[in-house]
Coordinates of C-alpha atoms in Angstrom, one line a residue:
M113 CA 0.0 0.0 0.0
V114 CA 1.3 3.5 -0.9
E115 CA 0.6 6.2 1.5
V116 CA -0.3 9.5 0.0
R117 CA 0.1 12.6 2.2
R118 CA -1.9 15.8 1.4
Q119 CA 0.0 19.0 1.9
Q120 CA -1.7 21.2 4.6
T121 CA -3.0 24.4 3.0
D122 CA -5.2 25.9 5.7
P123 CA -3.8 29.3 6.6
G124 CA -4.8 28.7 10.2
E125 CA -2.7 25.6 10.5
T126 CA 0.7 25.7 12.1
G127 CA 3.5 23.3 12.0
T128 CA 6.6 22.4 10.1
V129 CA 4.8 21.4 6.9
A130 CA 3.1 24.8 6.5
H131 CA 6.3 26.6 7.5
R132 CA 8.3 24.8 4.8
S133 CA 5.7 25.5 2.1
N134 CA 6.0 29.3 2.7
A135 CA 9.9 29.3 2.9
S136 CA 12.0 30.8 0.1
P137 CA 14.1 28.3 -1.8
P138 CA 17.8 28.4 -0.8
L139 CA 20.2 30.3 -3.1
A140 CA 22.2 27.7 -5.1
L141 CA 25.5 28.4 -6.9
S142 CA 25.8 26.9 -10.4
S143 CA 28.8 24.7 -11.3
G144 CA 29.9 27.3 -13.8
T145 CA 30.0 30.0 -11.1
V146 CA 31.9 27.8 -8.7
L147 CA 34.5 26.8 -11.3
A148 CA 34.9 30.4 -12.5
A149 CA 35.5 31.5 -9.0
A150 CA 38.0 28.7 -8.5
Y151 CA 39.8 29.7 -11.7
L152 CA 40.0 33.3 -10.4
V153 CA 41.4 32.2 -7.1
G154 CA 43.9 30.0 -8.9
V155 CA 45.1 32.9 -11.2
V156 CA 45.5 35.2 -8.2
L157 CA 47.5 32.6 -6.2
L158 CA 49.8 31.9 -9.1
A159 CA 50.4 35.6 -9.6
V160 CA 51.2 36.1 -5.9
W161 CA 53.5 33.0 -6.0
A162 CA 55.5 34.5 -8.9
L163 CA 55.4 38.2 -7.9
W164 CA 56.0 38.0 -4.1
F165 CA 57.6 34.6 -3.6
G166 CA 59.8 34.4 -6.7
G167 CA 58.1 31.3 -8.1
A168 CA 58.0 30.4 -11.8
G169 CA 55.9 32.6 -14.0
W170 CA 54.9 30.0 -16.6
P171 CA 52.1 28.4 -14.5
L172 CA 50.3 31.7 -14.5
W173 CA 50.8 32.1 -18.2
L174 CA 49.5 28.6 -18.8
A175 CA 46.4 29.2 -16.7
V176 CA 45.6 32.4 -18.5
W177 CA 46.2 30.9 -21.9
L178 CA 43.9 28.0 -21.1
G179 CA 41.3 30.4 -20.0
V180 CA 41.5 32.4 -23.2
G181 CA 41.3 29.1 -25.1
A182 CA 38.2 28.2 -23.1
L183 CA 36.5 31.4 -24.1
V184 CA 37.3 30.9 -27.8
A185 CA 36.1 27.3 -27.5
H186 CA 32.8 28.4 -26.1
R187 CA 32.1 30.4 -29.2
T188 CA 33.7 27.9 -31.6
D189 CA 35.1 24.5 -30.6
W190 CA 37.9 23.2 -28.5
F191 CA 40.2 22.7 -31.5
L192 CA 40.3 26.4 -32.2
G193 CA 40.4 27.1 -28.4
I194 CA 43.7 25.1 -27.8
A195 CA 45.4 26.9 -30.7
A196 CA 44.0 30.3 -29.8
G197 CA 45.1 30.4 -26.2
P198 CA 48.9 30.0 -26.8
A199 CA 48.7 32.2 -29.9
V200 CA 47.2 35.1 -27.9
G201 CA 49.6 34.5 -25.0
L202 CA 52.8 34.4 -27.1
F203 CA 51.6 37.5 -29.1
V204 CA 51.0 39.4 -25.8
V205 CA 54.4 38.5 -24.4
T206 CA 56.3 39.4 -27.6
M207 CA 54.5 42.8 -28.0
L208 CA 54.8 43.6 -24.3
L209 CA 58.6 43.0 -24.3
R210 CA 58.9 45.5 -27.1
L211 CA 57.4 48.1 -24.7
T212 CA 59.2 47.2 -21.5
P213 CA 62.6 48.8 -22.4
L214 CA 60.8 52.1 -22.9
L215 CA 59.2 51.8 -19.5
G216 CA 62.4 50.8 -17.7
V217 CA 60.6 48.5 -15.3
G218 CA 62.2 45.2 -16.2
I219 CA 60.5 42.1 -17.5
A220 CA 59.0 40.1 -14.6
T221 CA 56.5 42.6 -13.1
P222 CA 54.9 43.8 -16.4
V223 CA 54.5 40.3 -17.8
L224 CA 53.0 38.9 -14.6
I225 CA 50.8 42.0 -14.0
V226 CA 49.4 41.9 -17.6
H227 CA 48.7 38.1 -17.3
L228 CA 47.0 38.7 -13.9
A229 CA 44.8 41.4 -15.5
I230 CA 43.9 39.2 -18.4
G231 CA 43.3 36.3 -16.1
V232 CA 40.8 38.3 -14.0
A233 CA 39.0 39.5 -17.1
V234 CA 38.9 35.9 -18.4
A235 CA 37.5 34.7 -15.1
V236 CA 34.7 37.3 -15.2
L237 CA 33.8 36.3 -18.8
L238 CA 33.9 32.6 -17.9
W239 CA 31.4 33.3 -15.2
R240 CA 29.2 35.7 -17.1
H241 CA 28.8 33.4 -20.1
G242 CA 28.6 30.2 -18.1
V243 CA 31.5 28.7 -20.0
L244 CA 32.5 26.2 -17.2
T245 CA 29.0 25.0 -16.4
L246 CA 29.1 21.2 -16.2
D247 CA 26.6 20.2 -18.9
A248 CA 26.6 18.1 -22.0
R249 CA 28.2 20.9 -24.1
L250 CA 31.2 20.9 -21.8
V251 CA 31.5 17.2 -21.3
R252 CA 30.8 16.1 -24.9
P253 CA 34.4 16.7 -26.2
L254 CA 36.1 15.0 -23.3
R255 CA 36.8 11.8 -25.3
Q256 CA 38.2 13.8 -28.2
I257 CA 40.5 15.7 -25.8
L258 CA 41.7 12.5 -24.0
V259 CA 42.5 10.8 -27.3
A260 CA 44.3 13.9 -28.7
S261 CA 46.2 14.3 -25.4
A262 CA 47.0 10.7 -24.7
S263 CA 50.6 10.7 -26.0
A264 CA 51.3 14.0 -24.2
L265 CA 49.9 12.6 -21.0
A266 CA 52.2 9.6 -21.3
G267 CA 55.1 12.0 -21.9
L268 CA 54.2 14.0 -18.9
V269 CA 54.1 10.8 -16.7
A270 CA 57.6 9.9 -18.0
V271 CA 58.9 13.4 -17.2
F272 CA 57.4 13.2 -13.8
A273 CA 59.0 9.9 -13.2
I274 CA 62.4 11.2 -14.2
V275 CA 62.0 14.2 -11.8
V276 CA 60.9 12.2 -8.8
V277 CA 62.9 9.0 -9.1
P278 CA 66.3 9.6 -7.3
G279 CA 69.3 9.8 -9.5
R280 CA 67.4 10.2 -12.8
W281 CA 67.3 13.9 -13.3
N282 CA 70.2 16.1 -14.6
I283 CA 70.2 19.3 -16.5
A284 CA 72.7 18.2 -19.2
W285 CA 70.0 17.4 -21.8
V286 CA 69.1 21.1 -22.1
T287 CA 72.7 22.3 -22.6
S288 CA 73.6 20.9 -26.0
G289 CA 74.3 22.8 -29.3
D290 CA 72.7 26.2 -29.7
S291 CA 71.2 26.1 -26.2
I292 CA 74.1 28.3 -25.0
T293 CA 73.3 30.9 -27.7
S294 CA 69.6 30.8 -26.9
L295 CA 70.2 31.3 -23.2
M296 CA 72.8 34.0 -23.7
F297 CA 70.6 36.0 -26.0
S298 CA 67.8 35.6 -23.6
R299 CA 70.0 36.9 -20.8
Y300 CA 70.9 39.9 -23.0
M301 CA 67.2 40.6 -23.4
F302 CA 66.7 40.2 -19.7
G303 CA 69.5 42.7 -19.1
D304 CA 67.9 45.1 -21.6
G305 CA 64.6 44.8 -19.9
G306 CA 62.9 43.6 -23.1
I307 CA 63.4 43.7 -26.8
S308 CA 65.9 46.6 -27.3
P309 CA 65.6 48.5 -30.6
E310 CA 69.3 48.9 -30.4
R311 CA 70.0 45.2 -31.0
T312 CA 69.4 43.3 -34.2
N313 CA 67.2 40.4 -33.3
P314 CA 65.5 38.6 -36.2
V315 CA 64.0 35.9 -33.9
P316 CA 62.9 37.6 -30.7
V317 CA 60.0 35.4 -29.8
P318 CA 61.9 32.4 -28.4
Y319 CA 64.3 34.7 -26.5
S320 CA 61.4 36.7 -25.2
L321 CA 59.7 33.6 -23.9
V322 CA 62.9 32.4 -22.2
A323 CA 63.7 35.9 -20.8
A324 CA 60.2 36.2 -19.4
A325 CA 60.6 32.8 -17.8
L326 CA 64.0 33.7 -16.2
A327 CA 62.8 36.9 -14.7
P328 CA 60.6 35.9 -11.7
G329 CA 62.6 35.2 -8.6
R330 CA 66.0 35.9 -10.2
H331 CA 66.7 38.9 -7.9
S332 CA 66.4 36.7 -4.8
I333 CA 69.1 34.1 -5.7
P334 CA 72.9 34.5 -5.4
P335 CA 74.8 35.1 -8.7
E336 CA 76.5 31.7 -8.5
E337 CA 73.1 30.1 -8.8
Y338 CA 72.0 32.2 -11.9
L339 CA 73.0 29.6 -14.4
R340 CA 71.3 26.7 -12.6
H341 CA 68.2 28.9 -12.3
D342 CA 68.2 29.9 -15.9
L343 CA 68.8 26.3 -17.2
G344 CA 66.0 25.1 -15.0
Q345 CA 63.6 27.6 -16.5
L346 CA 64.7 26.7 -20.0
A347 CA 64.2 23.0 -19.3
Q348 CA 60.7 23.7 -18.1
L349 CA 59.9 25.7 -21.3
W350 CA 61.3 22.8 -23.5
I351 CA 59.0 20.4 -21.7
L352 CA 55.9 22.7 -22.1
V353 CA 56.6 23.3 -25.8
L354 CA 57.1 19.7 -26.7
L355 CA 54.2 18.4 -24.7
G356 CA 52.0 21.2 -26.2
A357 CA 53.1 20.1 -29.7
A358 CA 52.2 16.5 -28.8
V359 CA 48.6 17.7 -27.9
L360 CA 48.3 19.7 -31.1
A361 CA 49.5 16.8 -33.3
G362 CA 47.0 14.5 -31.7
A363 CA 44.3 17.1 -32.1
V364 CA 45.0 17.5 -35.8
V365 CA 44.2 13.8 -36.3
V366 CA 41.0 14.0 -34.1
A367 CA 39.8 17.1 -35.9
S368 CA 40.2 15.3 -39.2
R369 CA 38.3 12.1 -38.3
G370 CA 34.9 13.1 -39.5
T371 CA 32.7 9.9 -39.0
A372 CA 35.6 7.5 -38.6
S373 CA 35.4 5.1 -35.7
W374 CA 37.5 5.6 -32.6
W375 CA 39.3 2.3 -33.3
V376 CA 40.7 4.1 -36.4
T377 CA 41.3 7.5 -34.9
T378 CA 42.9 6.5 -31.6
P379 CA 46.0 4.7 -33.0
L380 CA 46.6 7.4 -35.6
A381 CA 46.3 10.1 -32.9
L382 CA 48.6 8.3 -30.6
V383 CA 51.3 8.1 -33.2
A384 CA 50.8 11.7 -34.3
G385 CA 51.1 12.8 -30.7
A386 CA 54.2 10.7 -30.1
L387 CA 56.0 12.3 -33.1
P388 CA 56.9 15.6 -31.4
L389 CA 58.2 13.6 -28.4
S390 CA 60.2 11.2 -30.7
W391 CA 63.8 11.5 -31.7
F392 CA 62.7 12.9 -35.1
V393 CA 61.4 16.1 -33.6
A394 CA 62.4 16.4 -29.9
G395 CA 65.7 14.5 -30.1
N396 CA 67.1 16.5 -33.0
A397 CA 65.9 19.8 -31.6
L398 CA 67.5 19.0 -28.2
Q399 CA 70.7 17.6 -29.5
F400 CA 71.4 20.8 -31.5
G401 CA 69.7 23.2 -29.1
F402 CA 67.0 24.3 -31.6
F403 CA 64.5 25.8 -29.2
N404 CA 63.2 28.2 -31.8
A405 CA 62.6 25.2 -34.1
A406 CA 60.7 23.4 -31.4
L407 CA 58.5 26.5 -30.9
A408 CA 58.1 26.8 -34.7
C409 CA 56.9 23.2 -34.8
F410 CA 54.4 23.9 -32.1
L411 CA 53.1 27.0 -34.0
L412 CA 52.9 25.1 -37.4
L413 CA 50.8 22.4 -35.8
A414 CA 48.6 25.1 -34.2
G415 CA 48.2 26.9 -37.5
W416 CA 47.2 23.8 -39.4
L417 CA 44.7 22.8 -36.7
V418 CA 43.1 26.3 -37.0
Y419 CA 43.0 25.9 -40.8
L420 CA 41.1 22.6 -40.4
R421 CA 38.3 24.5 -38.6
A422 CA 38.1 27.4 -41.1
E423 CA 35.2 25.8 -43.0
Q424 CA 33.0 25.9 -39.8
Y425 CA 34.4 29.1 -38.3
P426 CA 36.1 31.2 -41.0
V427 CA 36.4 34.5 -39.1
P428 CA 37.7 33.2 -35.8
A429 CA 40.1 30.9 -37.7
Y430 CA 41.4 33.8 -39.8
V431 CA 42.0 36.0 -36.8
V432 CA 43.8 33.3 -34.8
L433 CA 45.9 32.3 -37.8
T434 CA 47.1 35.8 -38.3
L435 CA 48.2 35.9 -34.7
I436 CA 50.1 32.6 -35.2
I437 CA 51.8 33.9 -38.3
T438 CA 52.9 37.1 -36.5
V439 CA 54.4 35.0 -33.7
L440 CA 56.0 32.8 -36.3
L441 CA 57.5 35.8 -38.0
G442 CA 59.3 36.5 -34.7
T443 CA 60.2 32.8 -34.2
W444 CA 61.7 32.0 -37.7
G445 CA 60.3 34.2 -40.5
P446 CA 60.6 31.7 -43.4
V447 CA 58.3 29.2 -41.7
A448 CA 55.7 31.9 -41.3
I449 CA 55.6 32.3 -45.1
V450 CA 54.4 28.7 -45.4
L451 CA 51.5 29.3 -43.1
G452 CA 50.9 32.6 -44.9
S453 CA 50.2 30.6 -48.1
V454 CA 47.6 28.6 -46.1
L455 CA 46.1 31.8 -44.9
L456 CA 45.7 33.0 -48.5
V457 CA 43.8 29.8 -49.3
L458 CA 41.6 30.4 -46.2
A459 CA 40.9 34.0 -47.2
G460 CA 40.2 33.1 -50.8
R461 CA 37.7 30.4 -50.0
N462 CA 35.9 32.6 -47.4
L463 CA 36.4 36.1 -49.0
R464 CA 32.7 37.0 -48.9
V465 CA 32.4 36.2 -45.3
L466 CA 35.6 37.9 -44.3
T467 CA 34.8 41.1 -46.2
S468 CA 31.1 41.3 -45.3
R469 CA 30.1 44.6 -43.6
V470 CA 26.9 43.3 -42.3
D471 CA 28.5 42.6 -39.0
V472 CA 30.6 45.7 -38.4
P473 CA 32.5 44.5 -35.3
R474 CA 33.5 41.3 -37.1
F475 CA 34.7 43.2 -40.1
I476 CA 36.8 45.6 -37.9
L477 CA 38.3 42.5 -36.2
V478 CA 39.3 41.0 -39.6
I479 CA 40.9 44.3 -40.6
A480 CA 42.8 44.7 -37.3
A481 CA 44.0 41.1 -37.5
T482 CA 45.3 41.6 -41.0
A483 CA 46.9 45.0 -40.2
Q484 CA 48.9 43.7 -37.2
M485 CA 50.3 40.8 -39.2
V486 CA 51.2 42.9 -42.3
G487 CA 52.5 45.7 -40.1
Y488 CA 54.8 43.4 -38.2
A489 CA 56.1 41.8 -41.4
L490 CA 56.8 45.2 -43.1
F491 CA 58.2 47.1 -40.1
V492 CA 59.9 44.4 -38.1
T493 CA 60.6 41.2 -40.1
V494 CA 61.6 42.8 -43.4
P495 CA 64.2 45.2 -41.9
D496 CA 65.6 42.5 -39.8
F497 CA 65.9 40.2 -42.8
L498 CA 67.6 42.8 -44.9
R499 CA 70.2 43.3 -42.1
E500 CA 70.7 39.5 -41.6
Q501 CA 70.1 38.0 -45.0
G502 CA 73.7 36.9 -45.3
A503 CA 73.3 34.6 -42.4
L504 CA 70.8 32.4 -44.3
S505 CA 73.7 31.0 -46.3
A506 CA 75.8 30.2 -43.2
D507 CA 76.6 26.7 -42.0
G508 CA 76.1 25.2 -38.6
G509 CA 75.8 22.0 -36.6
I510 CA 72.9 20.0 -38.1
F511 CA 71.7 16.4 -38.2
T512 CA 72.3 14.1 -41.1
S513 CA 69.6 14.8 -43.7
T514 CA 69.3 14.6 -47.4
S515 CA 67.1 16.3 -50.0
N516 CA 65.8 12.8 -50.9
T517 CA 64.1 12.6 -47.5
A518 CA 62.3 16.0 -48.1
I519 CA 61.2 14.9 -51.6
A520 CA 59.9 11.6 -50.3
V521 CA 57.9 13.2 -47.5
G522 CA 56.5 15.8 -49.8
A523 CA 55.5 13.2 -52.4
A524 CA 53.9 11.0 -49.8
L525 CA 51.9 13.9 -48.5
L526 CA 50.6 14.9 -51.9
V527 CA 49.7 11.3 -52.8
V528 CA 47.9 10.6 -49.6
A529 CA 46.1 14.0 -49.8
A530 CA 45.0 13.3 -53.4
C531 CA 43.6 9.9 -52.4
A532 CA 41.8 11.4 -49.4
R533 CA 40.4 14.1 -51.7
L534 CA 39.0 11.5 -54.1
Q535 CA 37.7 9.3 -51.3
Q536 CA 36.2 11.9 -48.9
G537 CA 35.8 15.1 -50.9
R538 CA 37.0 17.8 -48.4
S539 CA 38.5 20.2 -50.9
H540 CA 39.7 22.8 -48.4
V541 CA 42.1 20.3 -46.9
F542 CA 43.5 19.4 -50.2
A543 CA 43.9 23.0 -51.2
G544 CA 45.7 23.7 -47.9
V545 CA 48.1 20.8 -48.6
L546 CA 48.9 22.1 -52.1
A547 CA 49.6 25.6 -50.7
L548 CA 51.7 24.1 -47.9
T549 CA 53.9 21.9 -50.1
G550 CA 54.2 24.5 -52.9
A551 CA 55.4 27.3 -50.6
G552 CA 57.6 24.9 -48.7
A553 CA 59.2 23.5 -51.8
L554 CA 59.8 27.0 -53.2
L555 CA 61.5 28.2 -50.0
V556 CA 63.7 25.1 -49.8
V557 CA 64.9 25.9 -53.3
V558 CA 65.6 29.5 -52.3
F559 CA 67.6 28.4 -49.3
V560 CA 69.6 26.1 -51.6
L561 CA 70.2 28.8 -54.1
L562 CA 71.5 31.1 -51.3
R563 CA 74.2 28.5 -50.7
H564 CA 75.2 28.2 -54.4
A565 CA 78.8 29.3 -53.6
V566 CA 79.5 26.5 -51.1
P567 CA 80.4 22.9 -52.0
N568 CA 77.3 21.4 -50.4
P569 CA 74.2 23.5 -51.1
W570 CA 72.0 21.2 -49.0
G571 CA 73.3 22.5 -45.6
Y572 CA 72.2 24.0 -42.4
Y573 CA 69.2 26.2 -43.3
P574 CA 67.7 24.0 -46.1
A575 CA 67.9 20.9 -43.9
K576 CA 66.5 22.6 -40.9
F577 CA 63.7 24.2 -42.7
A578 CA 62.8 21.0 -44.6
W579 CA 62.9 19.1 -41.3
L580 CA 60.3 21.3 -39.7
L581 CA 58.0 21.0 -42.7
E582 CA 58.5 17.2 -42.7
A583 CA 57.4 17.0 -39.1
L584 CA 54.1 18.8 -40.0
A585 CA 53.7 16.7 -43.1
L586 CA 53.9 13.4 -41.3
V587 CA 51.2 14.5 -38.8
I588 CA 49.0 15.6 -41.7
I589 CA 49.5 12.3 -43.5
L590 CA 48.1 10.5 -40.4
A591 CA 45.2 13.0 -40.2
L592 CA 44.4 12.4 -43.9
I593 CA 44.2 8.7 -43.3
A594 CA 41.6 9.3 -40.6
Q595 CA 39.8 11.7 -42.9
A596 CA 39.7 9.1 -45.7
L597 CA 38.4 6.4 -43.4
S598 CA 35.5 8.6 -42.3
V599 CA 33.3 7.3 -45.1
R600 CA 32.5 3.8 -46.5
L601 CA 36.1 2.4 -46.2
D602 CA 35.7 2.5 -42.4
Q603 CA 33.0 -0.2 -42.7
V604 CA 35.5 -2.6 -44.3
R605 CA 37.6 -4.0 -41.5
S606 CA 40.4 -5.3 -43.7
A607 CA 40.8 -2.0 -45.4
R608 CA 40.7 -0.2 -42.1
V609 CA 43.5 -2.3 -40.7
V610 CA 45.6 -2.1 -43.8
L611 CA 45.3 1.7 -44.1
V612 CA 45.9 2.5 -40.5
A613 CA 48.9 0.1 -40.2
G614 CA 50.2 1.1 -43.5
G615 CA 50.0 4.8 -42.6
I616 CA 51.8 4.3 -39.3
V617 CA 54.6 2.2 -41.1
L618 CA 54.9 4.9 -43.8
V619 CA 55.3 7.7 -41.3
G620 CA 57.7 5.7 -39.1
S621 CA 59.9 4.8 -42.0
L622 CA 60.0 8.4 -43.2
A623 CA 60.9 9.7 -39.8
W624 CA 63.6 7.0 -39.4
Q625 CA 65.5 8.7 -42.3
I626 CA 66.9 11.3 -39.8
T627 CA 68.7 9.2 -37.2
P628 CA 70.5 10.2 -34.0
L629 CA 74.1 11.2 -33.9
G630 CA 76.6 10.1 -31.2
P631 CA 76.9 7.1 -28.9
G632 CA 74.2 6.2 -26.4
T633 CA 71.4 7.9 -28.3
S634 CA 68.0 6.4 -28.6
A635 CA 66.2 6.5 -31.9
V636 CA 62.8 6.2 -30.1
S637 CA 62.7 9.3 -27.9
P638 CA 65.1 11.6 -26.0
I639 CA 63.0 10.8 -22.9
V640 CA 64.7 7.4 -22.9
E641 CA 68.1 9.1 -23.0
V642 CA 67.3 11.4 -20.1
W643 CA 66.2 8.3 -18.0
R644 CA 69.3 6.4 -18.9
K645 CA 71.6 9.4 -18.7
T646 CA 73.0 8.6 -22.1
G647 CA 73.3 10.6 -25.4
I648 CA 72.1 14.2 -24.8
A649 CA 71.9 13.6 -21.0
A650 CA 75.3 11.9 -20.6
S651 CA 77.3 15.0 -19.6
G652 CA 75.7 15.5 -16.2
D653 CA 79.1 15.9 -14.4
A654 CA 80.3 18.4 -17.0
A655 CA 77.1 20.4 -16.6
E656 CA 77.7 20.6 -12.9
L657 CA 81.2 21.9 -13.5
A658 CA 79.8 24.5 -15.9
M659 CA 77.3 25.7 -13.2
R660 CA 80.2 25.8 -10.7
F661 CA 82.6 27.9 -12.9
A662 CA 80.3 29.9 -15.1
T663 CA 79.8 32.5 -12.3
P664 CA 79.1 36.2 -13.0
G665 CA 82.1 38.3 -12.1
E666 CA 84.6 35.5 -12.6
K667 CA 86.7 34.8 -15.7
N668 CA 87.4 31.1 -15.4
I669 CA 89.1 29.1 -18.2
L670 CA 89.5 25.3 -17.7
V671 CA 92.7 23.9 -19.1
G672 CA 93.8 20.4 -18.2
Y673 CA 91.2 20.3 -15.5
A674 CA 89.3 17.3 -16.9
D675 CA 89.5 15.8 -20.4
P676 CA 89.7 18.2 -23.3
S677 CA 86.0 17.7 -24.3
T678 CA 84.8 18.5 -20.8
D679 CA 87.1 21.5 -20.5
A680 CA 85.7 22.8 -23.9
Y681 CA 82.2 22.2 -22.7
V682 CA 82.6 24.1 -19.5
N683 CA 84.6 26.9 -21.2
S684 CA 81.7 27.4 -23.7
W685 CA 79.7 28.6 -20.8
S686 CA 82.2 30.2 -18.5
L687 CA 84.0 32.3 -21.1
Q688 CA 80.8 34.2 -22.2
I689 CA 78.8 34.2 -18.9
N690 CA 79.8 37.8 -18.3
T691 CA 79.2 39.1 -21.8
T692 CA 76.5 41.7 -22.4
D693 CA 76.6 41.7 -26.2
A694 CA 76.8 39.1 -28.9
T695 CA 79.8 40.9 -30.5
D696 CA 82.1 40.5 -27.5
P697 CA 85.3 38.8 -28.9
I698 CA 85.5 36.4 -26.0
R699 CA 82.5 34.6 -27.4
I700 CA 84.7 33.5 -30.3
S701 CA 87.0 31.7 -27.8
A702 CA 83.9 30.3 -26.0
Y703 CA 83.2 28.2 -29.1
A704 CA 86.6 27.8 -30.7
L705 CA 89.1 27.5 -27.9
D706 CA 91.2 24.3 -28.2
V707 CA 92.6 23.7 -24.7
T708 CA 95.3 21.5 -26.0
K709 CA 96.9 24.5 -27.8
I710 CA 98.7 27.0 -25.6
D711 CA 98.4 29.7 -28.3
D712 CA 94.6 29.4 -28.2
V713 CA 94.6 29.7 -24.4
C714 CA 96.8 32.8 -24.7
T715 CA 94.4 34.3 -27.2
A716 CA 91.4 33.6 -24.9
I717 CA 93.3 35.2 -21.9
G718 CA 94.0 38.3 -24.1
R719 CA 90.3 38.6 -25.0
F720 CA 89.5 38.8 -21.3
E721 CA 91.9 41.8 -21.2
S722 CA 92.7 41.2 -17.6
G723 CA 91.9 39.0 -14.6
A724 CA 91.5 35.6 -16.2
T725 CA 91.8 32.6 -13.9
I726 CA 93.1 29.4 -15.3
R727 CA 91.7 26.3 -13.5
T728 CA 93.8 23.2 -13.9
R729 CA 94.9 19.9 -12.4
N730 CA 98.2 19.9 -14.3
P731 CA 101.0 21.1 -12.1
D732 CA 103.2 21.9 -15.2
L733 CA 100.8 24.1 -17.0
E734 CA 101.6 27.4 -15.2
A735 CA 105.2 27.3 -16.4
S736 CA 104.1 26.7 -20.0
L737 CA 101.6 29.5 -19.8
R738 CA 104.0 32.0 -18.2
A739 CA 106.5 31.3 -21.0
E740 CA 104.0 31.6 -23.9
C741 CA 101.6 34.2 -22.5
S742 CA 104.2 36.4 -20.7
D743 CA 102.5 39.7 -21.6
Q744 CA 99.0 38.6 -20.4
D745 CA 97.4 39.2 -17.0
F746 CA 96.2 36.0 -15.5
S747 CA 96.4 33.7 -12.5
V748 CA 96.6 29.9 -12.3
V749 CA 94.7 27.9 -9.7
L750 CA 95.7 24.3 -9.2
D751 CA 92.8 22.2 -8.1
G752 CA 93.2 18.7 -6.8

């Protein structure tokens, strides 16, 4: 029997039932309000941590960029959101550091205050528009996000294990190749308080990012700890950029899937996401210290992801892509030209929408986005290029690569794109691939022609530029396979297995063409080397020596202190640690000093002008130096 109770409605009755019926309902906070408030509190705490306690600034940047991305995603989708957040953030940092030298207030405070202000505004907008409300709209893309981020999450777990397991972490992996140059130029920028107009700097974005990361908390540490602090911040940026590239690569595949099953999409996205963490991208970048190349790879992937969404959201995609191109112009200009060709395709296919004056604010936004990109190119990039164009024919340390690899990757991309176009019919993707490969091939030819006077035209810049485009092309190939399988072929299991497996084998075999250099390297991922302390992470003891002797105010030169290669490694840091300009002659000795030749050592001592300290464990060295460098001012310290 079910008992039914009638609510008491007689106004003369008293008691709890009547009392409850007349009570006002309690005020309830929505999930969106709670999460927006939590976001605001988090942003404020991160700002306080960096401003008052000298903590790292990048967690605040990341929180703000994710918030910006969430706002964009609310109006479009999460694919555009994850590309828009970093694009806006990097644009703000770069433009802000062009103003800070004029203000004379340093770097740390302006960057953090501006991010705090943006974060507060973002929190208000997140609350006002209910962006973080836990409903189906917010939860629906979670599977897409998890699949796209799976490889990056695995990489994050591996990095966390390296950090927390005793004896696995050392900073050596971030000190190879051009890492010294990147850090020194970032320190010059830090000393200038931003991007100084008095210095020629054709690639200010990566140095701006590093300088802004170095700034928080640096004033509170002793000078002998500067290098350790700076390398630690650089290492964290490397990790963020590579993991971010892994997320974007996975997202490119997921955004291309159409109606393909998750059994098809997941393995392709996993391989695409693993590519930026593999030796092909991360290993080569770390071995040669190409931080700007790693950042350029991140931006290329972001740009292509934005282009994929242009059919659905032409105006937001156009605006975000112009920001990415501007940031790329300051990262490595030639790569921006490739994305510029894709932007032209986007604009041509959506010209009526982009130029429509029906929605005046939208039209103004398109004009402003175009103006900032063109203005930066004309007034910043072109003058810098004219001053530095001779450098594009220069040589440098580079991995083993041939033009045949570039041709093979380009041909594979075109063939797969044509097949996907015939099978699936998405013409805007095919048009973008044609623009990408055409512009890329043309620029590679230009780089080769600039080196016509040298014996090997396929050298540093052609190989480096082609490698970046190859990385993007391999991700696009995997995405095109997912696109092609979003129609009837996905229903044929044998075809599905063959195409997915074949695509993965194709990409793997092409990536394998650029193999690691040196003993102890891992052709799978540099993460393996860092765990094993081999390859790029093998010089941990030498890195500790560098942090010991590369101290501001000291002029240390190691000669006969350890083996010649270790001495040279430490000297590459210690000789230039006090420089304030890239033209200082001592930087020549920092890279070229042969410690086995007394004449070279005397030259380095002379470039210091006075006060050099020779660190050695060879008791006979001082007599030789006094005889050969009799007119130089130096002292010899015998250690051990």
